[in-house]
Amino acid sequence: MANDLPIAAVVRIAKKNGAERVGSDAAQAIVDAAEDYIAKLTKEASKYALHAGRKTIKKEDVDMAVNA
């Protein structure tokens, strides 16, 4: 599966948040979960933008989608 998120960046984030080491299978699982979360968040934020009569997603749309 081709990733849009770079695995190295995800590993850096994991290490900054307390992971001493991250296995390659775990890194891939984190990337997959993050990409799924981003896709769902974007779809939800897009609904808020369209409801407001816009095509462009704004920060306020993302904030509402996060809190939904």
XYZ file of N, CA and C in Angstrom:
204
model
N 0.848 -1.194 0.000
C 0.000 0.000 0.000
C 0.885 1.247 0.000
N 0.600 2.151 -0.898
C 1.358 3.405 -0.969
C 0.824 4.361 0.097
N 1.734 4.973 0.798
C 1.364 5.910 1.859
C 1.507 7.341 1.373
N 0.614 8.180 1.864
C 0.759 9.610 1.632
C 1.590 10.242 2.745
N 1.492 9.676 3.945
C 2.289 10.163 5.066
C 3.621 9.418 5.091
N 4.702 10.142 5.250
C 5.999 9.464 5.333
C 6.156 8.735 6.675
N 6.571 7.489 6.595
C 6.728 6.671 7.798
C 7.736 7.296 8.754
N 8.824 7.849 8.229
C 9.849 8.445 9.084
C 9.273 9.580 9.934
N 8.402 10.376 9.358
C 7.798 11.479 10.115
C 6.913 10.937 11.229
N 6.196 9.879 10.953
C 5.326 9.274 11.959
C 6.163 8.679 13.087
N 7.268 8.052 12.749
C 8.167 7.504 13.767
C 8.730 8.630 14.636
N 9.100 9.752 14.028
C 9.595 10.900 14.807
C 8.536 11.387 15.787
N 7.305 11.481 15.327
C 6.213 11.923 16.201
C 6.040 10.942 17.353
N 6.083 9.651 17.055
C 5.947 8.631 18.098
C 7.058 8.760 19.137
N 8.275 8.976 18.665
C 9.411 9.100 19.585
C 9.309 10.368 20.427
N 8.825 11.452 19.830
C 8.642 12.693 20.594
C 7.590 12.530 21.679
N 6.744 11.515 21.515
C 5.660 11.294 22.469
C 5.885 10.069 23.336
N 7.156 9.697 23.507
C 7.486 8.695 24.498
C 7.885 7.321 24.001
N 7.735 7.032 22.729
C 8.136 5.718 22.218
C 9.652 5.675 22.093
N 10.264 4.708 22.728
C 11.715 4.586 22.631
C 12.103 4.039 21.260
N 11.382 3.011 20.841
C 11.615 2.415 19.526
C 10.260 2.076 18.915
N 10.198 2.080 17.576
C 8.960 1.765 16.866
C 9.289 0.754 15.785
N 8.688 -0.428 15.869
C 8.902 -1.451 14.851
C 8.285 -1.044 13.532
N 8.793 -1.591 12.452
C 8.295 -1.209 11.124
C 6.825 -1.549 10.950
N 6.383 -2.695 11.504
C 4.968 -3.047 11.383
C 4.102 -2.102 12.207
N 4.606 -1.677 13.361
C 3.871 -0.713 14.187
C 3.817 0.647 13.502
N 4.924 1.066 12.909
C 4.955 2.349 12.199
C 3.940 2.343 11.067
N 3.871 1.239 10.330
C 2.906 1.137 9.231
C 1.479 1.189 9.759
N 1.232 0.535 10.890
C -0.105 0.556 11.486
C -0.483 1.967 11.926
N 0.481 2.706 12.480
C 0.225 4.096 12.893
C -0.080 4.955 11.672
N 0.695 4.784 10.601
C 0.462 5.535 9.364
C -0.931 5.233 8.828
N -1.295 3.966 8.780
C -2.620 3.589 8.264
C -3.738 4.209 9.090
N -3.586 4.149 10.425
C -4.607 4.717 11.304
C -4.678 6.235 11.161
N -3.529 6.880 11.043
C -3.498 8.340 10.885
C -4.143 8.766 9.572
N -3.832 8.039 8.505
C -4.421 8.380 7.212
C -5.930 8.172 7.227
N -6.392 7.127 7.911
C -7.832 6.884 8.039
C -8.487 8.015 8.826
N -7.848 8.431 9.921
C -8.376 9.528 10.736
C -8.451 10.820 9.924
N -7.400 11.109 9.170
C -7.369 12.325 8.362
C -8.472 12.296 7.307
N -8.678 11.141 6.690
C -9.730 11.020 5.673
C -11.109 11.283 6.286
N -11.371 10.682 7.437
C -12.669 10.868 8.103
C -12.852 12.311 8.552
N -11.800 12.888 9.110
C -11.860 14.274 9.572
C -12.115 15.225 8.404
N -11.449 14.983 7.288
C -11.629 15.829 6.105
C -13.049 15.728 5.565
N -13.590 14.518 5.512
C -14.969 14.345 5.030
C -15.950 15.099 5.908
N -15.754 15.001 7.218
C -16.649 15.685 8.152
C -16.488 17.205 8.044
N -15.264 17.692 7.973
C -15.019 19.132 7.842
C -15.588 19.653 6.529
N -15.516 18.848 5.493
C -16.070 19.245 4.193
C -17.581 19.454 4.282
N -18.243 18.630 5.058
C -19.696 18.793 5.253
C -20.007 20.150 5.884
N -19.199 20.540 6.869
C -19.411 21.839 7.513
C -19.158 22.988 6.540
N -18.125 22.863 5.724
C -17.834 23.905 4.734
C -18.980 24.022 3.731
N -19.451 22.898 3.224
C -20.554 22.928 2.258
C -21.818 23.502 2.885
N -22.068 23.158 4.147
C -23.236 23.698 4.843
C -23.148 25.218 4.955
N -21.935 25.741 5.071
C -21.717 27.187 5.166
C -21.662 27.837 3.784
N -21.848 27.043 2.726
C -21.859 27.591 1.375
C -20.478 27.781 0.781
N -19.486 27.052 1.310
C -18.119 27.170 0.817
C -17.626 25.841 0.288
N -16.672 25.912 -0.632
C -15.969 24.731 -1.106
C -14.676 24.538 -0.323
N -14.169 25.619 0.238
C -12.899 25.600 0.960
C -13.120 25.247 2.418
N -12.372 24.259 2.893
C -12.411 23.901 4.311
C -11.570 24.915 5.080
N -12.175 25.479 6.122
C -11.474 26.428 6.984
C -11.202 25.777 8.335
N -10.357 26.442 9.104
C -10.001 25.936 10.425
C -11.247 25.701 11.278
N -12.204 26.584 11.187
C -13.421 26.445 11.989
C -14.176 25.157 11.632
N -14.120 24.748 10.371
C -14.759 23.500 9.947
C -14.053 22.307 10.570
N -12.727 22.382 10.574
C -11.931 21.298 11.177
C -12.194 21.243 12.679
N -12.239 22.405 13.323
C -12.505 22.445 14.758
C -13.852 21.811 15.079
N -14.867 22.136 14.299
C -16.194 21.551 14.529
C -16.175 20.050 14.271
N -15.465 19.618 13.237
C -15.392 18.184 12.926
C -14.676 17.422 14.035
N -13.639 18.007 14.611
C -12.907 17.362 15.706
C -13.827 17.206 16.918
N -14.652 18.206 17.160
C -15.514 18.209 18.352
C -16.854 17.540 18.120
N -17.107 17.041 16.916
C -18.404 16.407 16.605
C -18.508 15.039 17.241
